[in-house]
Coordinates of C-alpha atoms in Angstrom, one line a residue:
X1 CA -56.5 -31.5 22.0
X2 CA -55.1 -29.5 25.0
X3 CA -52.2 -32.3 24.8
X4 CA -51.3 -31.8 20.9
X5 CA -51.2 -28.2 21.3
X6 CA -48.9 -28.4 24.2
X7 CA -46.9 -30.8 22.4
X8 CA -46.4 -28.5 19.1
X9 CA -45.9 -25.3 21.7
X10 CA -42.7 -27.4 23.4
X11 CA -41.2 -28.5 19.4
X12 CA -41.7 -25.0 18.2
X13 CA -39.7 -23.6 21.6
X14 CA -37.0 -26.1 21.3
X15 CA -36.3 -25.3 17.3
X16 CA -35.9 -21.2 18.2
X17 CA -33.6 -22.3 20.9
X18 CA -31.5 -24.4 18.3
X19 CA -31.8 -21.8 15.9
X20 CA -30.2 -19.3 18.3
X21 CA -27.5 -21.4 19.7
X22 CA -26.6 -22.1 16.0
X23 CA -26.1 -18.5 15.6
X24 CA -24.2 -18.0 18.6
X25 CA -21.7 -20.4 17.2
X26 CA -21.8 -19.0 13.8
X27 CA -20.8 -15.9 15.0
X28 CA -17.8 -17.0 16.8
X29 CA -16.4 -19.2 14.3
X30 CA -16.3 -16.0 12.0
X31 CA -15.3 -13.8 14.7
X32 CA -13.2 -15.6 16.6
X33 CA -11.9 -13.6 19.7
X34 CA -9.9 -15.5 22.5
X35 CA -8.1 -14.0 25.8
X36 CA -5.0 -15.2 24.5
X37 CA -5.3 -13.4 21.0
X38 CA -6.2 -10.0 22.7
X39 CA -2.7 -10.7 24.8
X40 CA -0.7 -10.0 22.0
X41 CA 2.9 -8.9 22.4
X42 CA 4.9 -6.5 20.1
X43 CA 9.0 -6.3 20.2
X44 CA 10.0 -3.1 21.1
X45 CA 12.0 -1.4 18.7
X46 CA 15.5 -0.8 18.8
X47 CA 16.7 2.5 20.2
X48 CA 20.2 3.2 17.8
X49 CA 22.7 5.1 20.2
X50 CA 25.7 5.7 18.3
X51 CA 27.5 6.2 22.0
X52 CA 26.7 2.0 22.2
X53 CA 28.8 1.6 19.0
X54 CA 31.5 4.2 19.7
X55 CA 31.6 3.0 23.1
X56 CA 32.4 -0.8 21.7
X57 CA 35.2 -0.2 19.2
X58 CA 37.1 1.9 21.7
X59 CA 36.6 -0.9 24.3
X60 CA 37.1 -4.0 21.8
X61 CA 39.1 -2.6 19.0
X62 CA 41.1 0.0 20.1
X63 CA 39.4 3.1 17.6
X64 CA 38.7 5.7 19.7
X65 CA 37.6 7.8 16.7
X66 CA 34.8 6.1 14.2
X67 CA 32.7 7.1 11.5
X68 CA 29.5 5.8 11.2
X69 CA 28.8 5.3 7.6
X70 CA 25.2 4.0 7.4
X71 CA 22.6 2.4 9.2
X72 CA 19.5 0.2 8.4
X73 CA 16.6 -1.4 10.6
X74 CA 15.8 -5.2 10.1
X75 CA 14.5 -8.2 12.4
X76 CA 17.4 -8.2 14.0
X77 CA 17.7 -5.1 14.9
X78 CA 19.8 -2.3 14.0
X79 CA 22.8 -2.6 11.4
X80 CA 25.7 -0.1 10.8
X81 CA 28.7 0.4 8.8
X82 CA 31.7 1.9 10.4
X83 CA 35.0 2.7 10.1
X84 CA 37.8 4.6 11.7
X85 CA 37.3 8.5 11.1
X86 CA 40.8 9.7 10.3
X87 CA 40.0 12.3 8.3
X88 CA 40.6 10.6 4.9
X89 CA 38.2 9.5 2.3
X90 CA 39.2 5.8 2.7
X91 CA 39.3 3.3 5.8
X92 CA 41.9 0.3 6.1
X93 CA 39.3 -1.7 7.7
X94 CA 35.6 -1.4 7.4
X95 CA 33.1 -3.0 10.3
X96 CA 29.7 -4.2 10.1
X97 CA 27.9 -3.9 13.7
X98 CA 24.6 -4.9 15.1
X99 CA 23.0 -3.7 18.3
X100 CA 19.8 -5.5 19.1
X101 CA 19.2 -3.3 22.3
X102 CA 21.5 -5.5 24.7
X103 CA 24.7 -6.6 22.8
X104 CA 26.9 -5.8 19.7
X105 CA 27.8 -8.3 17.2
X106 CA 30.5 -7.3 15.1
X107 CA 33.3 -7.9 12.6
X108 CA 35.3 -6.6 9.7
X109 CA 35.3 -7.1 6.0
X110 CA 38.2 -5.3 4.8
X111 CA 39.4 -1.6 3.7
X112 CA 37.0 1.0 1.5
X113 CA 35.9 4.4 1.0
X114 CA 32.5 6.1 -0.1
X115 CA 29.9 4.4 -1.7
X116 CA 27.9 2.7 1.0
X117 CA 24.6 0.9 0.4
X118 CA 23.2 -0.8 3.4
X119 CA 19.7 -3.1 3.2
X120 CA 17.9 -5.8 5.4
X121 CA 15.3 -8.2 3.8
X122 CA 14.5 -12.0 4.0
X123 CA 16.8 -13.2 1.4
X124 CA 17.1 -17.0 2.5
X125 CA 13.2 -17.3 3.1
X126 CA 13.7 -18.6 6.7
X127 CA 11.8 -15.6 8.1
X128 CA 13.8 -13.0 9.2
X129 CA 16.3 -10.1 8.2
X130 CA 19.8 -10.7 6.3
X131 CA 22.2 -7.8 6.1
X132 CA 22.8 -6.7 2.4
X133 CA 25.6 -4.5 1.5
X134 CA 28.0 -2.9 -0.8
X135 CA 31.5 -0.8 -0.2
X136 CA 33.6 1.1 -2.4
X137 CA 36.9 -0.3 -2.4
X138 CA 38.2 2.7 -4.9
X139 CA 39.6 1.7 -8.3
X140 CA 40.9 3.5 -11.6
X141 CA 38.1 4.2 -13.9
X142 CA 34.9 3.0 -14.9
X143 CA 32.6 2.2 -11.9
X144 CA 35.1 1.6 -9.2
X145 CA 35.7 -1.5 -7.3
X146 CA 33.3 -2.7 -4.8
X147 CA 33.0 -5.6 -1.3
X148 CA 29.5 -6.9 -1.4
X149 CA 27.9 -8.8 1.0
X150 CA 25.2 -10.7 2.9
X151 CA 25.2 -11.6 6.5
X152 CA 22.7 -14.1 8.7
X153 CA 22.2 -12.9 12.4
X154 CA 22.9 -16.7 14.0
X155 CA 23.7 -17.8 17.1
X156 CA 24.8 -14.4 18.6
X157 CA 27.3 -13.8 15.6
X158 CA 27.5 -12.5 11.7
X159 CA 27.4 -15.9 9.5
X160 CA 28.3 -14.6 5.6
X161 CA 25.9 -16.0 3.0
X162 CA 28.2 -14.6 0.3
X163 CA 31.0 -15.9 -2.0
X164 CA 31.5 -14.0 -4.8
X165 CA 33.2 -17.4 -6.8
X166 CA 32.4 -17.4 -10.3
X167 CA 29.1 -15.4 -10.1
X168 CA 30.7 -12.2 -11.6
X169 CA 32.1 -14.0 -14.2
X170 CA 29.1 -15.4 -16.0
X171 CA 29.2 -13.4 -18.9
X172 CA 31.3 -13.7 -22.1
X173 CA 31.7 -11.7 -25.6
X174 CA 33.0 -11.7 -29.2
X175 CA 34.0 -9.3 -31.7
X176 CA 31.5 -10.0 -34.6
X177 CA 31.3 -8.0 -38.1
X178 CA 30.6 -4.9 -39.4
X179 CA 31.9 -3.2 -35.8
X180 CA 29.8 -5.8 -33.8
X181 CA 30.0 -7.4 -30.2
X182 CA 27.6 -10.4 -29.1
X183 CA 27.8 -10.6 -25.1
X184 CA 26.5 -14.1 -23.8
X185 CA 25.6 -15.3 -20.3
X186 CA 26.5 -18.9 -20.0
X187 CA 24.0 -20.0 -17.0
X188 CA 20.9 -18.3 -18.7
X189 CA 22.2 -18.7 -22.6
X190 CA 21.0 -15.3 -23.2
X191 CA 22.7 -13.2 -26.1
X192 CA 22.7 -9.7 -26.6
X193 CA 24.1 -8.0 -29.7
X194 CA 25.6 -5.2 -29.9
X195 CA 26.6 -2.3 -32.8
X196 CA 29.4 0.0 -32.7
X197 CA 29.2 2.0 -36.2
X198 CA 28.7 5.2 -34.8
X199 CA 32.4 4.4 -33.1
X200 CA 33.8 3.8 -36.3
X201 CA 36.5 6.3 -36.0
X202 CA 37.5 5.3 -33.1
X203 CA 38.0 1.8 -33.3
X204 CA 39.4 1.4 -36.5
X205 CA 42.3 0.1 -36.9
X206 CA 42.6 -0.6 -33.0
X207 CA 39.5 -3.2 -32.9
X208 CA 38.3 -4.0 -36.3
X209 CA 39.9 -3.5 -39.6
X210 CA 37.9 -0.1 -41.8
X211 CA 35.4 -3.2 -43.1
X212 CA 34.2 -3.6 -39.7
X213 CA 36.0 -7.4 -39.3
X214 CA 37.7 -7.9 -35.8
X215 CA 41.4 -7.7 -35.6
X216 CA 43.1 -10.8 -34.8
X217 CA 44.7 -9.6 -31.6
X218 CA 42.4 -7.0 -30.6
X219 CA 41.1 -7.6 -27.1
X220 CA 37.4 -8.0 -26.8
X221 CA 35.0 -6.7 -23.8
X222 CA 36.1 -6.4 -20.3
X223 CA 33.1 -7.1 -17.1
X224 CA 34.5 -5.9 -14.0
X225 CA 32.8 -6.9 -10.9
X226 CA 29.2 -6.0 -9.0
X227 CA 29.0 -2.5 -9.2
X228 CA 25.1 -2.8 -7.9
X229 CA 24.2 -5.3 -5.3
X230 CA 20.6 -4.0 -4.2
X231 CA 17.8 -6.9 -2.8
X232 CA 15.2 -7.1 -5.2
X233 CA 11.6 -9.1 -5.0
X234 CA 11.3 -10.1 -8.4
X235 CA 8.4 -12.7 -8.1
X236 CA 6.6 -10.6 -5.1
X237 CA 6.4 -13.6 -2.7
X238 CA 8.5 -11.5 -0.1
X239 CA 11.4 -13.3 -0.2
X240 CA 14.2 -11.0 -1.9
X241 CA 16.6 -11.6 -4.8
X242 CA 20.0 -9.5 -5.3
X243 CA 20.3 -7.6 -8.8
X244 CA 24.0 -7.1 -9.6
X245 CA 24.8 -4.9 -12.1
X246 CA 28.7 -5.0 -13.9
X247 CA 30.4 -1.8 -16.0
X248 CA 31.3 -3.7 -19.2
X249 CA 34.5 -1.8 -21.4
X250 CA 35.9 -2.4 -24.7
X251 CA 38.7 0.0 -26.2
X252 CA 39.9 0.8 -22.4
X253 CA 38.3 1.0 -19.0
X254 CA 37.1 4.4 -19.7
X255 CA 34.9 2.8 -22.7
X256 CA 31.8 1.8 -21.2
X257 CA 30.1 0.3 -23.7
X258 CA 26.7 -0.8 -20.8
X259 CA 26.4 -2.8 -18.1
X260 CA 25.5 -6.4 -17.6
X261 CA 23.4 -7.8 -15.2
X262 CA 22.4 -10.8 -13.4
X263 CA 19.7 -11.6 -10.5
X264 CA 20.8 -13.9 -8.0
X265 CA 19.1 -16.2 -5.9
X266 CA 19.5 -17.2 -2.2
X267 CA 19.6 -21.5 -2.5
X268 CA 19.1 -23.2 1.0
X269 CA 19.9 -26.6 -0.2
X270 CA 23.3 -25.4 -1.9
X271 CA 24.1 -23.1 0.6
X272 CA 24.9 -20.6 -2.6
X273 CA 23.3 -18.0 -4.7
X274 CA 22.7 -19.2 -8.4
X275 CA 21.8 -17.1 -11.4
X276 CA 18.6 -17.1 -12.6
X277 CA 18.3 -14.2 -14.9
X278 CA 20.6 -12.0 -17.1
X279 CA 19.9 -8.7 -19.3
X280 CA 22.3 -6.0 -20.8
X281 CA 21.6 -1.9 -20.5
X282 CA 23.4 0.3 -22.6
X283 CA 23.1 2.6 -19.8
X284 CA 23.0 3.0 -15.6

């Protein structure tokens, strides 16, 4: 009898110890804490002197006077837009820097004025920072005239992601009747219609005929380029589109009659943004 209990005593022992050792490893599987997680490093962020920059384009380009225009923070490191300070409210060349705390990557993009927008998100999805911008490059009327662009941070230099091609020229209109316009984007197929009787007096006889039917030679609507380039993350997955936005004219350029927009997408096997929306505001 002595022998059974002892027996039963030893099993009983031996299943609490299993018991505890299976909640020792329980509780390290949920919380799972290792030297090397608690040895975590984090980047130091970059200190922006504008003496670095100024410092540079005396040295390299030969401007001993610059104005720094704007400046962003990204993956990278820190972005700027500058330009040559001589007093006036446009620049013959415009430069886009970066200064990751040791070195400064630079090059130009071509003369503009005021109107600087400056961004950094992960537009190509490959985990880091692009440069996204947009310069004034003046113009006579309506929205102005603008550069846009998007850099990569490779291999110790600025690689553009950029080509404007035919991406600004997506959209296309006709007159319609009574004192109508249809604007169409040809990559999504959407329409949008719109109705100009309230301009009646105005564009008789110059556009339509006092019916409302389009003259034969009268000119229809006129897109100029990007006049917003801003990263946008439409689908919330972290990776950012661009939403370009383009003054749209009819009678002259001082007619703004909306603005037409498209959202375009970074493509990694192309190598190229594509369209993959359109819409039409009456208004900015």
């Amino acid at each position: 009898m002595k022998k059974l209990i002892s027996i039963l005593l030893a099993a009983l022992l031996a299943c609490v110890a299993t018991a505890c050792a299976g909640s020792n490893q329980e509780e390290k599987a949920t919380n799972p804490v290792t030297e090397k997680q608690t040895q975590t490093t984090t980047k130091a962020p970059v200190v922006f002197k504008e003496d670095d920059i100024r410092n540079y384009a005396e040295k390299e380009l030969g401007i001993s006077n610059i104005k720094i225009a704007k400046t962003t923070e990204g993956s990278f490191g820190t972005a700027c837009i500058f330009h040559e300070d001589d007093g006036g409210v446009y620049a013959d060349e415009m430069y886009l820097a970066v200064y990751d705390g040791e070195k400064i990557i630079c090059d130009g993009f071509g003369g503009g004025a005021v109107g600087e927008t400056l961004y950094a998100n992960d537009i190509d999805g490959e985990k880091g920072d692009e440069i996204v911008f947009r310069v004034n490059t003046g113009g006579c009327g309506g929205a102005g005239s603008y550069i846009c662009g998007v850099y990569k941070v490779k291999n110790d230099s600025l690689v553009s992601l950029y080509e404007p091609g035919d991406l600004e020229d997506t959209f296309t209109s006709v007159l319609t009747a009574p004192f109508g316009l249809q604007v169409k984007n040809t990559v999504t197929g959407k329409t949008y219609d719109l109705e100009f009787k309230d301009k009646k007096d105005r564009y008789s006889g110059v556009i339509y005929d006092d019916e409302g039917n389009p003259l034969p030679d009268a000119l229809t609507a006129w897109f100029d380029g990007f006049c917003e380039f801003a990263p946008k993350d439409v689908d919330g997955d972290g990776i950012y589109e661009i939403f370009c936005r383009q003054y749209v004219s009819l009678d002259c350029h001082a007619d703004c009659i909306g603005f037409a927009e498209v959202t375009i997408k970074y493509n990694n096997l192309s190598e190229a943004f594509e369209v993959i929306d359109s819409s039409y505001s009456d208004s900015y």
